[in-house]
Coordinates of C-alpha atoms and ligand atoms in Angstrom, one line a residue:
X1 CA 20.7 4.9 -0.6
X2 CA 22.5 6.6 2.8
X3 CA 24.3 4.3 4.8
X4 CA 22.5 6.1 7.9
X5 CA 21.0 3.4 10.3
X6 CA 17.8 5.2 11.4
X7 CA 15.5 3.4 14.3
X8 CA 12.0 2.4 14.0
X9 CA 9.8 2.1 16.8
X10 CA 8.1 -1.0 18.5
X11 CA 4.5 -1.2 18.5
X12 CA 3.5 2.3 16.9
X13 CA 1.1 2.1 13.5
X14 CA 4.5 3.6 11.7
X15 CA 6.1 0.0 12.3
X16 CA 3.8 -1.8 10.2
X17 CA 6.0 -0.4 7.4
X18 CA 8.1 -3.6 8.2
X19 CA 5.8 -6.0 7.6
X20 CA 5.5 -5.3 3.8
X21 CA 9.2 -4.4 3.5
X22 CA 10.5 -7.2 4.5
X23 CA 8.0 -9.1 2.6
X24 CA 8.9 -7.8 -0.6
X25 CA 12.7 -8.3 0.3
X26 CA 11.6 -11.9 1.0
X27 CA 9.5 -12.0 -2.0
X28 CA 12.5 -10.8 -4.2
X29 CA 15.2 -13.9 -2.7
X30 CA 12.5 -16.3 -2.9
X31 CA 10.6 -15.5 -6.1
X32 CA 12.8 -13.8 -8.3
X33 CA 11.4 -14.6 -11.6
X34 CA 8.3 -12.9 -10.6
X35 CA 9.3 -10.5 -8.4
X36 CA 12.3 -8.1 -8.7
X37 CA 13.0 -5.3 -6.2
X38 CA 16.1 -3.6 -6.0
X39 CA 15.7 -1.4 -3.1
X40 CA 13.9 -3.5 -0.2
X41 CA 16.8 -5.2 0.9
X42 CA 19.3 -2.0 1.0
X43 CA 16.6 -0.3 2.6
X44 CA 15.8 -3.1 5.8
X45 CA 19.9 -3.0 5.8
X46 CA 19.9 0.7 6.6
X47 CA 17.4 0.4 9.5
X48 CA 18.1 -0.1 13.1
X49 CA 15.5 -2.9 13.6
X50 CA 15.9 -6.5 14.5
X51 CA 14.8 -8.3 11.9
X52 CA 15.9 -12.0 13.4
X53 CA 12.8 -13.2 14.5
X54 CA 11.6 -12.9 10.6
X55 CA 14.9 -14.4 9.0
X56 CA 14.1 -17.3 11.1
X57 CA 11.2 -17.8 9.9
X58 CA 11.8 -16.9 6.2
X59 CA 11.7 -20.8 5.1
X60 CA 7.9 -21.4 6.6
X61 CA 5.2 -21.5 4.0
X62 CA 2.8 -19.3 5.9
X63 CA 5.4 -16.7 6.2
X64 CA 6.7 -16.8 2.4
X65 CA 3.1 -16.3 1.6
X66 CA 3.1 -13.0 3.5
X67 CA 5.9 -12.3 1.4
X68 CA 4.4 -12.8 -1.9
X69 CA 1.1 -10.7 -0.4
X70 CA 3.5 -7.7 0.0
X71 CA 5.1 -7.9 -3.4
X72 CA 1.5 -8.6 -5.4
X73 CA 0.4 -5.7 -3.8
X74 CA 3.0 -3.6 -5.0
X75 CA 2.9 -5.1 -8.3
X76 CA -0.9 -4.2 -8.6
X77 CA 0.0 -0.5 -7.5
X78 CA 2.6 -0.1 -10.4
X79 CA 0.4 -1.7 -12.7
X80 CA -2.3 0.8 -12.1
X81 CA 0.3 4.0 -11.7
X82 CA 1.8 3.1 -15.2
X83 CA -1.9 2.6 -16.3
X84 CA -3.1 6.6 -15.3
X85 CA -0.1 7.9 -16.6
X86 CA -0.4 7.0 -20.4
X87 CA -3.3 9.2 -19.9
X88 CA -1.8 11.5 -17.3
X89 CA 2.1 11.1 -18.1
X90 CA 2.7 14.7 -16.0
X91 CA 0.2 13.6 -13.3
X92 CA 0.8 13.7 -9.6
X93 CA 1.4 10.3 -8.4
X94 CA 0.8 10.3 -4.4
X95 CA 1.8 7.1 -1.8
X96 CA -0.9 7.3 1.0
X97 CA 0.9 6.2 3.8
X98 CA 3.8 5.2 2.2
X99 CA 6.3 3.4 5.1
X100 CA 9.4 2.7 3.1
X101 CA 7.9 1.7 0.0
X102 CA 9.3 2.9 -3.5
X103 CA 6.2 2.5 -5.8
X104 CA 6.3 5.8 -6.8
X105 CA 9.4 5.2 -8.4
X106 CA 9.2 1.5 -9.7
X107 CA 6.4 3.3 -11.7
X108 CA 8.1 6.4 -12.6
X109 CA 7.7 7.9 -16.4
X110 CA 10.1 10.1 -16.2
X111 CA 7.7 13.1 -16.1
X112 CA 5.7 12.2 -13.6
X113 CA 6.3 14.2 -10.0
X114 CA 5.5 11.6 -7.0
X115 CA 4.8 12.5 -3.6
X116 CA 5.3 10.1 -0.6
X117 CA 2.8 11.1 2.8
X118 CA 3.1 9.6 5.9
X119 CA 3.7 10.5 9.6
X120 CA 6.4 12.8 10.5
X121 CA 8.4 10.3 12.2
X122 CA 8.0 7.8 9.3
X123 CA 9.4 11.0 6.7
X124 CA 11.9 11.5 9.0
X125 CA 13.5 8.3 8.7
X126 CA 12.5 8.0 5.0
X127 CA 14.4 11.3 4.7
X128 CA 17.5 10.3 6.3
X129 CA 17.4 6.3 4.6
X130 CA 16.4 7.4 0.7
X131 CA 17.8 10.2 -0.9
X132 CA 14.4 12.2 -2.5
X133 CA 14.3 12.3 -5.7
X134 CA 14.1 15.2 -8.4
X135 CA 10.5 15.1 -9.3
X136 CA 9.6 13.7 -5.7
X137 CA 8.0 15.4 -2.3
X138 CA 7.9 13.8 0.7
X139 CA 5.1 15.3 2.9
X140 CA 4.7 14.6 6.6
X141 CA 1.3 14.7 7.6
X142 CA -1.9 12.8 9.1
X143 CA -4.3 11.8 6.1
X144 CA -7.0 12.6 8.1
X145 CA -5.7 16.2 8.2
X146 CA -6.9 17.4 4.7
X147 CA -4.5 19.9 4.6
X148 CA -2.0 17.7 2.8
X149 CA -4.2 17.9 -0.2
X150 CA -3.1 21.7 -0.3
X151 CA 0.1 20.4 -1.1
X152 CA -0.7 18.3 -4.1
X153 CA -0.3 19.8 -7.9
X154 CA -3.2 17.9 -9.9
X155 CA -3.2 20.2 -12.6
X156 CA -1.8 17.7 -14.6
X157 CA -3.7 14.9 -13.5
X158 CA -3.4 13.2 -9.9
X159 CA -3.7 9.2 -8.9
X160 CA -3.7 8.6 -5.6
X161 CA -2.4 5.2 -4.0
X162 CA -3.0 3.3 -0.6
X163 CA -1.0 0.2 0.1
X164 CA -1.8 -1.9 3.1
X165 CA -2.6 2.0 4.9
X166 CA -6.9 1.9 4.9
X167 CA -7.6 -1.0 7.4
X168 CA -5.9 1.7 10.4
X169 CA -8.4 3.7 9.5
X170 CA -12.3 3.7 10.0
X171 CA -14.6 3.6 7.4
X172 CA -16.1 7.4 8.6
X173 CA -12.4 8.7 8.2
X174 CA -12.3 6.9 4.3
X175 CA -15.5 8.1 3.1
X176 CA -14.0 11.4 4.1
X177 CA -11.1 11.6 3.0
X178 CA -12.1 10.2 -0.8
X179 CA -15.2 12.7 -1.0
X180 CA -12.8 15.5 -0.3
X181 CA -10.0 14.3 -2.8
X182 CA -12.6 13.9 -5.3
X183 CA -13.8 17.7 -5.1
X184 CA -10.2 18.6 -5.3
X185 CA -8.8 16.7 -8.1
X186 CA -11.3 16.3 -10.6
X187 CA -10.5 13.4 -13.2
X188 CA -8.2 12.0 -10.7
X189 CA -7.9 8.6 -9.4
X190 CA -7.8 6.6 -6.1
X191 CA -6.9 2.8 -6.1
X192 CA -6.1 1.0 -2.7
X193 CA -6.5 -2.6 -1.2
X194 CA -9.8 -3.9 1.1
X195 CA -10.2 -6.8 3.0
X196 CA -13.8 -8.2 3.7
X197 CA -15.1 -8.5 7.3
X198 CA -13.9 -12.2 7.9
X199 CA -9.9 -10.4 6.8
X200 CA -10.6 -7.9 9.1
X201 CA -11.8 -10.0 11.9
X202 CA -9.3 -13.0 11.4
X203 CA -6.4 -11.6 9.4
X204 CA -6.3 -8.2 10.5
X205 CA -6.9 -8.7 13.8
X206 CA -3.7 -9.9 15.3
X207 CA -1.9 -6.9 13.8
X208 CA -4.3 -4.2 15.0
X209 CA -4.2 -5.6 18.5
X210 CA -0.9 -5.3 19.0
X211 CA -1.0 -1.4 18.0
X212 CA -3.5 -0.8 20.7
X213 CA -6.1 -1.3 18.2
X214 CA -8.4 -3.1 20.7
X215 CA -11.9 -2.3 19.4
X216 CA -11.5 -3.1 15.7
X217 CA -15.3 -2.8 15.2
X218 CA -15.3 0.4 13.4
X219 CA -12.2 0.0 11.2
X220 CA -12.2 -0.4 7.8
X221 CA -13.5 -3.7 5.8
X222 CA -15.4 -4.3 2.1
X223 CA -17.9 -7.1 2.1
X224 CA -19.6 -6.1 -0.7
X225 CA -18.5 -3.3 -3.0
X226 CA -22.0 -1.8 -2.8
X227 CA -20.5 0.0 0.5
X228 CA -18.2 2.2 -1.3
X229 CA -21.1 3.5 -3.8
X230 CA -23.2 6.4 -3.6
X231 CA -20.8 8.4 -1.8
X232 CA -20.9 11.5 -3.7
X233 CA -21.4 12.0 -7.6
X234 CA -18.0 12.6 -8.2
X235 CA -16.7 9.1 -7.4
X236 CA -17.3 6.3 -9.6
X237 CA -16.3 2.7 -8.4
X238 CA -15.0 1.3 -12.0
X239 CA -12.5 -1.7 -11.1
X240 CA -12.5 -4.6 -8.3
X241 CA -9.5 -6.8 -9.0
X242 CA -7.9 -9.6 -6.8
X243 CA -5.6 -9.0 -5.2
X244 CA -3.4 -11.7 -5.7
X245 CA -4.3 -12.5 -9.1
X246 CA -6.3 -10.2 -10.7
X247 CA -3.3 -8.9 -12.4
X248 CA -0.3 -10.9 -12.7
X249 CA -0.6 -14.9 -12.3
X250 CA 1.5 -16.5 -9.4
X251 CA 4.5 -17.5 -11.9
X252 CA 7.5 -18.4 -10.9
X253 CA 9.0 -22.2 -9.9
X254 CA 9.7 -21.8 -6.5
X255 CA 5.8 -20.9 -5.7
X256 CA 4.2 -24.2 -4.4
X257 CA 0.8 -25.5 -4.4
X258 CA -0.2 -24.3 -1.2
X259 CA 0.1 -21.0 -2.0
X260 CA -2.2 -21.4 -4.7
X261 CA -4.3 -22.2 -3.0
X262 CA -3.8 -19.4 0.2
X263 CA -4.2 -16.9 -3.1
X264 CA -7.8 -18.7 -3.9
X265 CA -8.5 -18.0 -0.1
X266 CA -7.7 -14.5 -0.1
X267 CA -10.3 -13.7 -2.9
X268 CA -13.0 -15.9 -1.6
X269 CA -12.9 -15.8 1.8
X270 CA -10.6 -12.9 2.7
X271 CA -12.1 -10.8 -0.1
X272 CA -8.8 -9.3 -0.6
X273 CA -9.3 -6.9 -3.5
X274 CA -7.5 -4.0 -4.9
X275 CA -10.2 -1.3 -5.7
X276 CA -9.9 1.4 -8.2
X277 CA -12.4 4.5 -7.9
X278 CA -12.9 7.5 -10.4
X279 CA -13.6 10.9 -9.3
X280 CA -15.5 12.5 -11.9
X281 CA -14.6 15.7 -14.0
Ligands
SAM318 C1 1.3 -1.3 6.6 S1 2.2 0.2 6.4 C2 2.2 0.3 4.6 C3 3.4 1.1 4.1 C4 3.5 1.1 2.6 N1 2.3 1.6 1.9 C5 4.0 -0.2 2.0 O1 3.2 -0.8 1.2 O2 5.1 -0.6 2.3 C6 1.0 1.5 6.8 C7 1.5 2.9 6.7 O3 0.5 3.8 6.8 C8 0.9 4.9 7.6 N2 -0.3 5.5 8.2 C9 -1.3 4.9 8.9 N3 -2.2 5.8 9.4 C10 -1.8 7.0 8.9 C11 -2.3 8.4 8.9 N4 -3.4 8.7 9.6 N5 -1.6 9.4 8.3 C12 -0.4 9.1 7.6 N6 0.1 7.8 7.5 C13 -0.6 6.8 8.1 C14 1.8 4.2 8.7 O4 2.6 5.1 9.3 C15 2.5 3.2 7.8 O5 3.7 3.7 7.2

């Protein structure tokens, strides 16, 4: 890790990178036993941002619970990168609007060659914070400027990853973007996280707001997973797992009740789901 402190800017789309940083560096204190991260915390360390309006509230419920959402979600991601590589152990593993996140590496094989995309700003500081690695790329780019995929070497197989990135987007620019990456890499794999229309709406919301986001009408949502079929015959929907249980279960002593119970919410009411789609040889 450089000791660099590298500024991040209020109130762009690049600064939601903080929200699930901080929540897996929270999710790590609090939760240990299920949750271990050993790069958050030197990474929120080595940015110029003021992160004392969230220690402050690090104690509340509500807030931890953000925490454990951030760190679930990761959790899910490296659970289905490990799972394409036993077929795929040379494939290209690519971080769709990766912030500061080190999935690609909490996943690696050893053979594997990950590539993080984002923003040029957000590569910049990425750069200058984390060293890259020796089978990693870091590509600066907008998604919805296909010519990233130009970039990507899925001769050896490619799964592709979107953590907490799809809701900026609208659902246009995502039926897009997947019909494209499915002519291109053949066999590969796309998973990424969905809210339904009420997380949108409710949860959502507040967030996109405050980028400017004002009419959130055509952004991003699954109600019902029947809207991410028939898109083209190359992509196959095959899983829809929750999100905050659908792969690991909330163990660990220091997770109350109430949590629990916010998990149940976020499948039922939320429809907080990690989706895994397929695009066919
Ligand atoms: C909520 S953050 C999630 C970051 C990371 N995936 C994680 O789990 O920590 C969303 C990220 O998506 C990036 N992003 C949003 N729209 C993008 C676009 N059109 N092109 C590239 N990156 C984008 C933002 O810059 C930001 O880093």
């Amino acid at each position: 890790m450089k000791s660099k402190q590298k500024h991040i800017e209020k109130g762009s789309v690049q600064e939601t990178l903080i929200i699930p940083l901080y929540g897996r560096k929270l999710c790590a204190e609090q939760f240990p036993t299920l949750y271990k991260d050993e790069y958050a915390a030197k990474i929120c360390e080595s940015i110029d941002y003021d992160f004392s309006g969230m220690e402050k509230k690090k104690n509340n419920l509500m807030y931890q619970f953000g925490g454990l959402e951030g760190a679930m979600r990761e959790k899910d991601m490296i659970w289905e990168i490990k799972d394409y590589l036993k077929a795929y152990p040379k494939a290209a593993v690519v971080n769709l609007g990766c912030g500061l996140n080190m999935t690609g590496r909490m996943a690696d094989n050893g053979t594997c060659h990950i590539y993080n995309l984002d923003f040029k700003d957000v590569i910049n500081s990425r750069n200058e914070i984390v060293s890259v690695g020796e089978r990693e790329e870091n590509i600066p780019c907008d998604l919805n400027d296909f010519s990233w995929m130009d970039q990507i070497d899925g001769s050896n197989g490619a799964i592709f990853y979107a953590a907490g990135v799809f809701h900026y987007f609208t659902i246009e620019q995502i039926r897009k973007m997947v019909i494209a990456m499915a002519d291109r890499f053949p066999g590969g794999r796309l998973v990424f996280d969905a809210v339904g229309k009420f997380g949108r709406d409710k949860l959502m919301k507040g967030t996109l707001k405050s980028l400017g986001m004002n009419d959130i009408s055509g952004l991003f949502y699954v109600e019902d997973e029947a809207e991410l079929m028939g898109w083209s015959k190359k992509v196959e929907l095959k899983t829809k797992k929750s999100y905050m249980q659908g792969y690991y279960k909330l163990d660990d002593p220091n997770i109350k009740g109430i949590h629990r119970f916010m998990a149940k919410l976020c499948d039922t009411l939320a429809k907080m789901y990690i989706y895994r789609m397929e695009f066919i040889a």
